[in-house]
PDB file of C-alpha atoms in Angstrom:
ATOM      1  CA  UNK A 328      17.222  38.735  -9.235  1.00 49.00           C
ATOM      2  CA  UNK A 329      18.292  36.796  -6.351  1.00 49.00           C
ATOM      3  CA  UNK A 330      15.598  34.116  -5.049  1.00 55.00           C
ATOM      4  CA  UNK A 331      14.669  36.007  -1.905  1.00 67.00           C
ATOM      5  CA  UNK A 332      13.464  38.828  -4.187  1.00 78.00           C
ATOM      6  CA  UNK A 333      11.712  36.671  -6.539  1.00 87.00           C
ATOM      7  CA  UNK A 334       9.653  34.794  -3.933  1.00 93.00           C
ATOM      8  CA  UNK A 335       7.232  37.464  -3.080  1.00 95.00           C
ATOM      9  CA  UNK A 336       6.499  37.964  -6.813  1.00 95.00           C
ATOM     10  CA  UNK A 337       6.159  34.217  -7.396  1.00 96.00           C
ATOM     11  CA  UNK A 338       3.402  33.977  -4.504  1.00 97.00           C
ATOM     12  CA  UNK A 339       1.928  36.811  -5.938  1.00 97.00           C
ATOM     13  CA  UNK A 340       1.559  34.988  -9.343  1.00 97.00           C
ATOM     14  CA  UNK A 341       0.300  31.932  -7.507  1.00 96.00           C
ATOM     15  CA  UNK A 342      -2.587  33.784  -5.684  1.00 98.00           C
ATOM     16  CA  UNK A 343      -3.064  35.677  -8.806  1.00 98.00           C
ATOM     17  CA  UNK A 344      -3.765  32.526 -10.899  1.00 97.00           C
ATOM     18  CA  UNK A 345      -5.675  30.851  -8.268  1.00 96.00           C
ATOM     19  CA  UNK A 346      -7.856  34.010  -8.116  1.00 97.00           C
ATOM     20  CA  UNK A 347      -8.608  33.997 -11.938  1.00 98.00           C
ATOM     21  CA  UNK A 348      -9.268  30.328 -11.841  1.00 96.00           C
ATOM     22  CA  UNK A 349     -12.064  30.657  -9.425  1.00 97.00           C
ATOM     23  CA  UNK A 350     -13.738  32.764 -11.936  1.00 97.00           C
ATOM     24  CA  UNK A 351     -12.532  30.974 -14.952  1.00 97.00           C
ATOM     25  CA  UNK A 352     -13.605  27.481 -13.633  1.00 96.00           C
ATOM     26  CA  UNK A 353     -15.905  28.287 -10.761  1.00 96.00           C
ATOM     27  CA  UNK A 354     -17.859  24.714 -10.760  1.00 94.00           C
ATOM     28  CA  UNK A 355     -14.983  23.008  -9.504  1.00 89.00           C
ATOM     29  CA  UNK A 356     -14.535  25.429  -6.572  1.00 91.00           C
ATOM     30  CA  UNK A 357     -18.096  25.412  -5.572  1.00 93.00           C
ATOM     31  CA  UNK A 358     -18.135  21.790  -4.893  1.00 88.00           C
ATOM     32  CA  UNK A 359     -15.248  22.233  -2.442  1.00 87.00           C
ATOM     33  CA  UNK A 360     -17.088  24.802  -0.258  1.00 90.00           C
ATOM     34  CA  UNK A 361     -18.298  23.300   3.129  1.00 86.00           C
ATOM     35  CA  UNK A 362     -22.071  22.654   3.220  1.00 86.00           C
ATOM     36  CA  UNK A 363     -22.245  24.432   6.954  1.00 88.00           C
ATOM     37  CA  UNK A 364     -21.154  27.813   5.302  1.00 89.00           C
ATOM     38  CA  UNK A 365     -24.258  30.061   5.036  1.00 95.00           C
ATOM     39  CA  UNK A 366     -25.221  31.402   1.316  1.00 95.00           C
ATOM     40  CA  UNK A 367     -24.506  30.001  -1.998  1.00 96.00           C
ATOM     41  CA  UNK A 368     -21.354  28.087  -2.880  1.00 95.00           C
ATOM     42  CA  UNK A 369     -20.787  30.329  -5.969  1.00 97.00           C
ATOM     43  CA  UNK A 370     -20.792  33.434  -3.636  1.00 97.00           C
ATOM     44  CA  UNK A 371     -17.833  31.991  -1.470  1.00 95.00           C
ATOM     45  CA  UNK A 372     -15.922  30.800  -4.564  1.00 96.00           C
ATOM     46  CA  UNK A 373     -16.424  34.338  -5.978  1.00 97.00           C
ATOM     47  CA  UNK A 374     -15.432  35.964  -2.636  1.00 96.00           C
ATOM     48  CA  UNK A 375     -12.484  33.514  -2.398  1.00 96.00           C
ATOM     49  CA  UNK A 376     -11.380  34.538  -5.804  1.00 97.00           C
ATOM     50  CA  UNK A 377     -11.451  38.345  -4.936  1.00 98.00           C
ATOM     51  CA  UNK A 378      -9.439  37.995  -1.853  1.00 98.00           C
ATOM     52  CA  UNK A 379      -6.778  35.813  -3.742  1.00 98.00           C
ATOM     53  CA  UNK A 380      -6.643  38.894  -6.325  1.00 98.00           C
ATOM     54  CA  UNK A 381      -6.350  41.249  -3.631  1.00 98.00           C
ATOM     55  CA  UNK A 382      -3.723  39.189  -1.639  1.00 98.00           C
ATOM     56  CA  UNK A 383      -1.648  38.859  -4.812  1.00 98.00           C
ATOM     57  CA  UNK A 384      -1.635  42.755  -5.610  1.00 98.00           C
ATOM     58  CA  UNK A 385      -0.944  43.200  -2.006  1.00 98.00           C
ATOM     59  CA  UNK A 386       1.846  40.936  -1.610  1.00 97.00           C
ATOM     60  CA  UNK A 387       3.304  42.216  -4.877  1.00 96.00           C
ATOM     61  CA  UNK A 388       3.583  45.749  -3.959  1.00 95.00           C
ATOM     62  CA  UNK A 389       6.621  46.447  -1.438  1.00 94.00           C
ATOM     63  CA  UNK A 390       4.531  48.796   0.633  1.00 95.00           C
ATOM     64  CA  UNK A 391       1.746  46.321   1.399  1.00 96.00           C
ATOM     65  CA  UNK A 392       3.642  43.100   1.216  1.00 96.00           C
ATOM     66  CA  UNK A 393       4.412  42.319   4.863  1.00 96.00           C
ATOM     67  CA  UNK A 394       0.666  42.879   5.877  1.00 97.00           C
ATOM     68  CA  UNK A 395      -0.494  40.987   2.785  1.00 98.00           C
ATOM     69  CA  UNK A 396       1.913  38.110   3.324  1.00 97.00           C
ATOM     70  CA  UNK A 397       0.435  37.592   6.698  1.00 97.00           C
ATOM     71  CA  UNK A 398      -3.116  37.664   5.547  1.00 98.00           C
ATOM     72  CA  UNK A 399      -1.926  35.055   2.447  1.00 98.00           C
ATOM     73  CA  UNK A 400      -0.848  32.717   5.430  1.00 97.00           C
ATOM     74  CA  UNK A 401      -4.054  33.334   7.396  1.00 97.00           C
ATOM     75  CA  UNK A 402      -5.788  32.787   4.080  1.00 97.00           C
ATOM     76  CA  UNK A 403      -4.194  29.616   3.328  1.00 96.00           C
ATOM     77  CA  UNK A 404      -5.137  28.067   6.930  1.00 95.00           C
ATOM     78  CA  UNK A 405      -8.787  29.383   6.353  1.00 93.00           C
ATOM     79  CA  UNK A 406      -9.190  27.413   2.959  1.00 91.00           C
ATOM     80  CA  UNK A 407      -7.956  24.295   4.572  1.00 91.00           C
ATOM     81  CA  UNK A 408     -11.346  22.967   5.446  1.00 89.00           C
ATOM     82  CA  UNK A 409     -12.412  23.185   1.757  1.00 88.00           C
ATOM     83  CA  UNK A 410      -9.365  21.103   0.826  1.00 89.00           C
ATOM     84  CA  UNK A 411     -10.480  18.498   3.500  1.00 91.00           C
ATOM     85  CA  UNK A 412     -14.012  18.689   1.858  1.00 90.00           C
ATOM     86  CA  UNK A 413     -12.595  17.727  -1.343  1.00 88.00           C
ATOM     87  CA  UNK A 414     -10.277  14.882  -0.052  1.00 91.00           C
ATOM     88  CA  UNK A 415     -13.428  13.441   1.483  1.00 92.00           C
ATOM     89  CA  UNK A 416     -15.750  14.176  -1.356  1.00 90.00           C
ATOM     90  CA  UNK A 417     -13.287  12.535  -3.734  1.00 89.00           C
ATOM     91  CA  UNK A 418     -12.563   9.393  -1.660  1.00 90.00           C
ATOM     92  CA  UNK A 419     -14.350   6.920  -4.350  1.00 92.00           C
ATOM     93  CA  UNK A 420     -12.757   8.543  -7.233  1.00 91.00           C
ATOM     94  CA  UNK A 421     -10.156   6.734  -9.392  1.00 92.00           C
ATOM     95  CA  UNK A 422      -6.927   6.566  -7.288  1.00 92.00           C
ATOM     96  CA  UNK A 423      -4.934   9.391  -9.253  1.00 91.00           C
ATOM     97  CA  UNK A 424      -7.681  11.946  -8.417  1.00 90.00           C
ATOM     98  CA  UNK A 425      -8.110  10.638  -4.818  1.00 91.00           C
ATOM     99  CA  UNK A 426      -4.217  10.879  -4.293  1.00 93.00           C
ATOM    100  CA  UNK A 427      -4.227  14.461  -5.601  1.00 90.00           C
ATOM    101  CA  UNK A 428      -6.824  15.302  -3.463  1.00 89.00           C
ATOM    102  CA  UNK A 429      -5.301  13.989  -0.460  1.00 92.00           C
ATOM    103  CA  UNK A 430      -1.707  15.044  -1.562  1.00 90.00           C
ATOM    104  CA  UNK A 431      -3.251  18.879  -1.318  1.00 88.00           C
ATOM    105  CA  UNK A 432      -3.855  18.513   2.356  1.00 92.00           C
ATOM    106  CA  UNK A 433      -0.026  18.705   3.491  1.00 92.00           C
ATOM    107  CA  UNK A 434       0.980  21.225   0.797  1.00 91.00           C
ATOM    108  CA  UNK A 435      -1.041  23.825   2.755  1.00 92.00           C
ATOM    109  CA  UNK A 436       1.781  23.957   5.281  1.00 94.00           C
ATOM    110  CA  UNK A 437       4.635  25.025   3.131  1.00 95.00           C
ATOM    111  CA  UNK A 438       2.104  27.506   1.307  1.00 95.00           C
ATOM    112  CA  UNK A 439       1.931  28.849   4.757  1.00 96.00           C
ATOM    113  CA  UNK A 440       5.468  28.867   5.738  1.00 96.00           C
ATOM    114  CA  UNK A 441       6.107  30.304   2.405  1.00 96.00           C
ATOM    115  CA  UNK A 442       3.816  33.455   3.058  1.00 97.00           C
ATOM    116  CA  UNK A 443       5.289  33.852   6.656  1.00 96.00           C
ATOM    117  CA  UNK A 444       8.678  33.859   5.235  1.00 95.00           C
ATOM    118  CA  UNK A 445       7.849  36.455   2.649  1.00 96.00           C
ATOM    119  CA  UNK A 446       6.152  38.417   5.572  1.00 95.00           C
ATOM    120  CA  UNK A 447       9.401  38.241   7.256  1.00 92.00           C
ATOM    121  CA  UNK A 448      11.369  39.758   4.627  1.00 87.00           C
ATOM    122  CA  UNK A 449       8.989  42.538   4.474  1.00 72.00           C
ATOM    123  CA  UNK A 450       9.764  44.487   1.198  1.00 55.00           C
ATOM    124  CA  UNK A 451      11.296  41.344  -0.101  1.00 43.00           C
ATOM    125  CA  UNK A 452      14.889  42.070   1.012  1.00 43.00           C
ATOM    126  CA  UNK A 453      17.084  39.649   2.656  1.00 37.00           C
TER     127      UNK A 453
END
């Protein structure tokens, strides 16, 4: 299978793994929810996990891939404030953890571009 055909499935796998992680280890995600959001952090954690699982299913299916990949790009932009909050909250942690939190920030750009690329290829065909 050519790389361009695997790309949507790899993106779907990443989304599915992240979605499952929101339910398997929710506490770590609760801590990244910005305080300005209404409601309980756990509700946002679970909603984010459900969204990632739904996006994974949409990206995996050729029929819904384009729309789901565009929604995925928007989702990656939407969760950026949580990553910023994590970087701020972790500024006093040991250097490796602080570096990981800060390093996540620029990684959002390739994730958004990846999702847009999957959307451009539509059904995964080059």
